[in-house]
Coordinates of C-alpha atoms and ligand atoms in Angstrom, one line a residue:
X1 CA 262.3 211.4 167.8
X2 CA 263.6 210.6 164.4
X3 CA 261.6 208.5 161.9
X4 CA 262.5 205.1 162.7
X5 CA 264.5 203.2 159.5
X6 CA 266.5 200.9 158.3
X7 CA 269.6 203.1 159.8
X8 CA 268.2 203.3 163.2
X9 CA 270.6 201.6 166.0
X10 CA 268.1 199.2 167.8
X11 CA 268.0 198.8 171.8
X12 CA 265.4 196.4 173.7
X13 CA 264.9 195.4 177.1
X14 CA 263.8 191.8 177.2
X15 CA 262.0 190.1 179.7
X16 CA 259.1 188.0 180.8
X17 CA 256.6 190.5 180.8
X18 CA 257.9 193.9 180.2
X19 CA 255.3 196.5 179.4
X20 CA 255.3 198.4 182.9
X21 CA 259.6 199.3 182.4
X22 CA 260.2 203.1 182.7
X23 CA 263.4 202.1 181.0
X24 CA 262.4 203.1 177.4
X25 CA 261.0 206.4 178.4
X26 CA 263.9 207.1 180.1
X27 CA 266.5 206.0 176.9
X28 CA 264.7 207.4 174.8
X29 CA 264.8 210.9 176.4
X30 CA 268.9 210.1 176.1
X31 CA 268.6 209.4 172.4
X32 CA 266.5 212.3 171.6
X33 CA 268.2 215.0 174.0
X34 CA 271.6 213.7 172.1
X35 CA 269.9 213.8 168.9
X36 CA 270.8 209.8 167.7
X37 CA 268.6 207.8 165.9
X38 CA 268.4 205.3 168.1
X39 CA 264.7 203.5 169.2
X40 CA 264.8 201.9 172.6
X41 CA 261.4 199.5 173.4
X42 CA 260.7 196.4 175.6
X43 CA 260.4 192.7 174.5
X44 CA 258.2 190.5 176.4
X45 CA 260.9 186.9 176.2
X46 CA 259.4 183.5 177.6
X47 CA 262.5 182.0 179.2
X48 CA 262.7 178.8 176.1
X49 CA 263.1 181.8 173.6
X50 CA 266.0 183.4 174.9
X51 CA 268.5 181.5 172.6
X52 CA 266.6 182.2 169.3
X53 CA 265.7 185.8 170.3
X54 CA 269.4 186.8 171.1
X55 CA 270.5 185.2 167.9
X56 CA 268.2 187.2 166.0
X57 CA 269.3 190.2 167.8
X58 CA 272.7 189.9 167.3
X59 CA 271.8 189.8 163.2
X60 CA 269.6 192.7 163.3
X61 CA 270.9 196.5 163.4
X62 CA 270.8 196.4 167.5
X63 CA 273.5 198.5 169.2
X64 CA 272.6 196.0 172.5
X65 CA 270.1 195.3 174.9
X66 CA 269.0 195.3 178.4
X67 CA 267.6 191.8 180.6
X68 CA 265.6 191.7 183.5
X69 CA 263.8 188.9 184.7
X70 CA 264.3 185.9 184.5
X71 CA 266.9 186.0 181.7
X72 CA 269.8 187.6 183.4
X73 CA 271.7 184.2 184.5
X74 CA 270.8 182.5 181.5
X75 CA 271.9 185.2 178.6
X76 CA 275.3 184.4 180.1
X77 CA 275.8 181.1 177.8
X78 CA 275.1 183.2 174.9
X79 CA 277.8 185.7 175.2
X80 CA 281.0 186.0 173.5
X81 CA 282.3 188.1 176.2
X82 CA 281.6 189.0 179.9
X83 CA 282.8 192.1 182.3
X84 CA 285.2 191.0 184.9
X85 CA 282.6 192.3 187.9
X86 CA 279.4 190.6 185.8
X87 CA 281.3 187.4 186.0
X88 CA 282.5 188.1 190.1
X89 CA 278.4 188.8 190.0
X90 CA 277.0 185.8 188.4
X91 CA 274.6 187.9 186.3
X92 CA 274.3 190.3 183.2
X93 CA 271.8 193.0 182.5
X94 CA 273.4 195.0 180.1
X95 CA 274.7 193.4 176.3
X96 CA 276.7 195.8 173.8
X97 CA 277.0 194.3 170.3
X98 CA 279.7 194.8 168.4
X99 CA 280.2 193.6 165.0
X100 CA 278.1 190.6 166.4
X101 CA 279.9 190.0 168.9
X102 CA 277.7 190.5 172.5
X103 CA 279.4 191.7 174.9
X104 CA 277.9 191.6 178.8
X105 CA 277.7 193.5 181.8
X106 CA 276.3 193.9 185.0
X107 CA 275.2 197.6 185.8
X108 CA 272.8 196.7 188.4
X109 CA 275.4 196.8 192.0
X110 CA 277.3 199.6 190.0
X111 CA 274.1 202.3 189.1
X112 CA 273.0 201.5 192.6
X113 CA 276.0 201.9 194.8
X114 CA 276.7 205.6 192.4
X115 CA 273.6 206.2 193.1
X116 CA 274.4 206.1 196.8
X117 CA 278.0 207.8 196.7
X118 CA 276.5 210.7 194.9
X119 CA 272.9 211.4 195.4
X120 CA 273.3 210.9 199.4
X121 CA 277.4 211.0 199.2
X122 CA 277.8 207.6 201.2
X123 CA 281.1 206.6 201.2
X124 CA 281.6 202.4 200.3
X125 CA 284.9 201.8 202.7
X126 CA 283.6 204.5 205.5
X127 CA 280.3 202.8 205.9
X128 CA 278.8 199.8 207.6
X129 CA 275.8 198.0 205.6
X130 CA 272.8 195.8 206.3
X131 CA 271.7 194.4 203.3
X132 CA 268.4 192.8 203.2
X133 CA 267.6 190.2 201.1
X134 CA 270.4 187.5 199.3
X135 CA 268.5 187.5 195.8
X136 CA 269.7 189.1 192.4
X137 CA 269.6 192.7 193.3
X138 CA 271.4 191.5 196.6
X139 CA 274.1 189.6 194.8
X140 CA 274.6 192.5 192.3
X141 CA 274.8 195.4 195.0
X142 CA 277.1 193.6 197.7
X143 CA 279.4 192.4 195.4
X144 CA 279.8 195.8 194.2
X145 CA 279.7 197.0 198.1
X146 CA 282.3 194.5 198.7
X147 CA 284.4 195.3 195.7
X148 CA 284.4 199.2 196.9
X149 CA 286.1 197.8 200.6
X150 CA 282.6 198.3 202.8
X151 CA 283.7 198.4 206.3
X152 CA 281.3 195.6 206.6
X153 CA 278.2 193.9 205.1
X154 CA 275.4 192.2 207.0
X155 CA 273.4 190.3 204.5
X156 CA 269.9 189.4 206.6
X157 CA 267.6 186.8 204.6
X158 CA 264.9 184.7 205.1
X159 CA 266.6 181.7 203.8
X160 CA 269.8 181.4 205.4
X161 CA 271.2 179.3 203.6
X162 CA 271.1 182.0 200.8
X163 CA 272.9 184.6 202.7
X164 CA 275.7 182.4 203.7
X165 CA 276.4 181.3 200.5
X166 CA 276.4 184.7 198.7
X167 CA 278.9 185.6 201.9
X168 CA 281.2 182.2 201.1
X169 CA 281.0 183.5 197.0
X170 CA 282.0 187.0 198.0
X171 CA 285.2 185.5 200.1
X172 CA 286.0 183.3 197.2
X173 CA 285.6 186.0 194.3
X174 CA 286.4 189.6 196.3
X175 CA 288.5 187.7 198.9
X176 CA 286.1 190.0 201.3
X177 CA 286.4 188.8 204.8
X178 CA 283.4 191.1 206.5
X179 CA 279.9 189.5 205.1
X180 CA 278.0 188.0 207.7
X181 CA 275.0 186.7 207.2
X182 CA 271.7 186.9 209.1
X183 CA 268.4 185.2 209.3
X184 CA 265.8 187.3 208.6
X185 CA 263.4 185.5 210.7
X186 CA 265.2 184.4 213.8
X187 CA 268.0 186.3 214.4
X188 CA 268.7 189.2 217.0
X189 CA 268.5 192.0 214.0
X190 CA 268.2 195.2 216.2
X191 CA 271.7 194.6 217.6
X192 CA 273.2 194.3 213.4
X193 CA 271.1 197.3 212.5
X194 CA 272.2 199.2 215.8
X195 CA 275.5 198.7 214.4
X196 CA 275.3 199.9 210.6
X197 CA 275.2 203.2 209.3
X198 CA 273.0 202.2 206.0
X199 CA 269.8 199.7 205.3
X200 CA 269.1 198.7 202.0
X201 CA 266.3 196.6 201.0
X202 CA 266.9 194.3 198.0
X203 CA 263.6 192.3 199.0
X204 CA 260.6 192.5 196.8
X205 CA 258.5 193.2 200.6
X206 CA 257.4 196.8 200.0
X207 CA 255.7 195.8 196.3
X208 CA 252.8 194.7 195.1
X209 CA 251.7 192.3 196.7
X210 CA 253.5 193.3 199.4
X211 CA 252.9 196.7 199.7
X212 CA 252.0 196.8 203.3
X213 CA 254.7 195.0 204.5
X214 CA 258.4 196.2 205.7
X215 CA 261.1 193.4 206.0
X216 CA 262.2 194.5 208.9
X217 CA 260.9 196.0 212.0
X218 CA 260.6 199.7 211.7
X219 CA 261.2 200.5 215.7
X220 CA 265.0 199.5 214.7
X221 CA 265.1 202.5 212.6
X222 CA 267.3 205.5 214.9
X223 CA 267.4 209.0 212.5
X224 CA 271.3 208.6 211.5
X225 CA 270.5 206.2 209.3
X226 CA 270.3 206.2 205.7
X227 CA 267.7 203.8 204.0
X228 CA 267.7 202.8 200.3
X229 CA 265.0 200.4 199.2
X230 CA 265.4 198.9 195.3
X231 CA 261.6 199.3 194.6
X232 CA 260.5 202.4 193.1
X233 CA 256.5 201.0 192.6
X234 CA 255.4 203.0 195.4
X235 CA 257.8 205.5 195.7
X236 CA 257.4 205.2 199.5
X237 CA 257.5 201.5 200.3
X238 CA 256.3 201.3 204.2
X239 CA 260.0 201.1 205.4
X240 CA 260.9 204.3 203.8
X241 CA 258.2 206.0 205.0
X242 CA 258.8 205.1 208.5
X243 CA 262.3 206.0 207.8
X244 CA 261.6 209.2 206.7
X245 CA 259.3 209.7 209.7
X246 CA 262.2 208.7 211.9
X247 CA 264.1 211.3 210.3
X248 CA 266.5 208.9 208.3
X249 CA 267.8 210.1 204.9
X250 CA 266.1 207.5 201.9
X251 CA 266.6 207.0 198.8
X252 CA 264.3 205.1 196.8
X253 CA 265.1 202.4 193.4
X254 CA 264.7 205.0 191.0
X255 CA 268.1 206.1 191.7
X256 CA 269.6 202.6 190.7
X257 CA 267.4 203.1 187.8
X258 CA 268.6 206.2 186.6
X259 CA 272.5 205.6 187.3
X260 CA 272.1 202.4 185.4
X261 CA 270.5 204.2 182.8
X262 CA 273.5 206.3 183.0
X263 CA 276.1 203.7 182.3
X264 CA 274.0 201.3 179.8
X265 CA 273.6 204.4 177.9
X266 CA 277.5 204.9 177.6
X267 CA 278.4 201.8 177.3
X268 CA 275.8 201.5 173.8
X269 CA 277.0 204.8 172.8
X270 CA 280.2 205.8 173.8
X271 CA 279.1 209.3 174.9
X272 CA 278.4 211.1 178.4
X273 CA 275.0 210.1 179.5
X274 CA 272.4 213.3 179.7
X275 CA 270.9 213.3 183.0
X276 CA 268.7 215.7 183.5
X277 CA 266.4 214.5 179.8
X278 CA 266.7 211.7 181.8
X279 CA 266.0 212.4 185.1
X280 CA 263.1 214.3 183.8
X281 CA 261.7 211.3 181.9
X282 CA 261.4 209.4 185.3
X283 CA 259.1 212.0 186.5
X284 CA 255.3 210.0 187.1
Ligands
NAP1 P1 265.1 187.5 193.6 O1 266.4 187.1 193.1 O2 263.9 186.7 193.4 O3 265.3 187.7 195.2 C1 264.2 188.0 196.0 C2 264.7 188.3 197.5 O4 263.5 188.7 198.2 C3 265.2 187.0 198.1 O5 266.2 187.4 199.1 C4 264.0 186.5 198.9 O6 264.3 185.7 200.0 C5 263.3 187.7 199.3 N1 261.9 187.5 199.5 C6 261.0 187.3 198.6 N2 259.7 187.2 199.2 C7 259.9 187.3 200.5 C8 259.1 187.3 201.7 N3 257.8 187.0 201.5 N4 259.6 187.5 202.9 C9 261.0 187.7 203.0 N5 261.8 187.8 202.0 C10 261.3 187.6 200.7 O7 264.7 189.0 193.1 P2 265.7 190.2 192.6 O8 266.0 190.1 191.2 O9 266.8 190.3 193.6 O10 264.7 191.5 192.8 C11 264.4 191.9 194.1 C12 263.8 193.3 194.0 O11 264.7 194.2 193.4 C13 262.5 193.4 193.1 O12 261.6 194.2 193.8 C14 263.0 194.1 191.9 O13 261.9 194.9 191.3 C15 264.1 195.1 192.4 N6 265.0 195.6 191.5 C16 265.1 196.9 191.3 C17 266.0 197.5 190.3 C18 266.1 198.9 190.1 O14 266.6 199.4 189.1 N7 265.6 199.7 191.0 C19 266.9 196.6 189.6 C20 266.8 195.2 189.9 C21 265.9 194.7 190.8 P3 264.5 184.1 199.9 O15 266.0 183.9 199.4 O16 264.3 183.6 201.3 O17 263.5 183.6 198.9

């Protein structure tokens, strides 16, 4: 790494309590592989400081910066200008300034559905998908789904409510007729699932505290399927290790990490991301 300075291009990932991101191990691998002196670290943000904090940011010698939670509806008041699919998503992670000037993205749906297409080569339009969950994550990666003409999308959450109006804001955004959305709880799932040809969960059921837990049943699980679960904190949530028992292909969140990584880091620096430093730096 090169001595930090005055010249050093700044990166941060803000949040309300951010010390446990992999993200700055894994930029920083990029900057040093690529030989830029540019310092990537996280920012713990209570939600009332957002304002000030990007203000200050956008004086300081910061190539951009990365949100997580909560701030990643909120930074979107602040920015002078948004990416067409942030704004069909609702939400921004990713922030490039330019002369000042933020500009915002959403890389969340994108690094995970790339991660999808070329780590386990699932195509968007030949595939059926039965999203779990109708949060964030959901909103980001079915959108994306949506956008990339899935045959079709079952969103199954356990407030209905949720799912049906992420389906209704699809229609109206995508004008994607095929989301349908479930209740976790109550409905019949086995005969959704028996239909699709991937599961993703987008649920935090898998993670601390909810380590023990699978959202769904795991006896609906038949070995053609492939099953992608956002957490990577276990690496094996319970679903995905009865998956893999069942013989399904997985895929884990560090995958959406990573591709994310990917594209924040060429959208901050113009240049081809290097994936293996970085691929590397996600090793535990
Ligand atoms: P969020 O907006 O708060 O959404 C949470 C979702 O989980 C909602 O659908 C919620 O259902 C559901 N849920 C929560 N507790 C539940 C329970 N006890 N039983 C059933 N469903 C429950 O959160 P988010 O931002 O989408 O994040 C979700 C997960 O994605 C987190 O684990 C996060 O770490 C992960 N993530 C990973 C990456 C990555 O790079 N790998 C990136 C972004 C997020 P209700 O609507 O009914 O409340």
């Amino acid at each position: 790494m090169q001595e930090i300075g005055v010249e050093t291009k700044l990166v941060a990932i803000l949040g309300d309590d951010v010390g446990h991101s992999k993200s700055p191990s894994m930029l920083n691998a990029a900057f040093r592989e690529k030989k830029l002196n540019y310092y990537y670290f996280p920012i713990d943000v209570k939600p009332k400081y957002l304002a000030d904090v990007v203000r200050g940011i956008s004086k300081m010698n910061f190539a951009g910066f990365t949100l997580t939670m909560p701030h990643k509806i909120e930074i979107m008041k602040y920015l002078d200008e948004i990416d067409p699919l942030a704004e069909k998503i609702g939400s921004v992670n990713t922030v490039k300034i330019i002369e000042g000037k933020l500009i915002g993205y959403n890389t969340d749906g994108e690094g995970f559905v790339k991660s999808l297409e070329i780590e386990k080569n699932i195509k968007c339009d030949e595939n059926i998908f039965f999203v779990i969950g109708a949060g964030g994550a959901s909103r980001a990666i079915t959108t994306t789904l949506a956008s990339r003409n899935a045959k079709k999308i079952y969103i199954a959450n356990r407030t209905l409510e949720k799912a049906t109006n992420l389906s209704n804001i699809i229609k109206e955004k995508i004008g994607y007729k095929n989301c349908i959305p479930l209740n976790l709880g109550t409905d019949n799932l086995i005969k959704y699932v028996k239909n699709s040809n991937v599961i993703i969960n987008t649920t935090n059921i898998g993670m601390h505290p909810y380590e023990d837990k699978s959202p769904i049943d795991t006896s609906f699980l038949r070995k053609e399927l492939t099953v992608a679960d956002v957490i990577y904190s276990p690496d094996r949530t319970v679903l995905l290790q009865a998956a893999l028992e069942k013989g399904c292909d997985v895929i884990n969140g560090k995958g959406m990490l990573l591709y994310q990584g990917y594209i924040a880091f060429e959208i901050w620096t113009g240049l081809k991301a290097p994936k293996v430093a970085m691929k590397e730096a996600l090793i535990d």
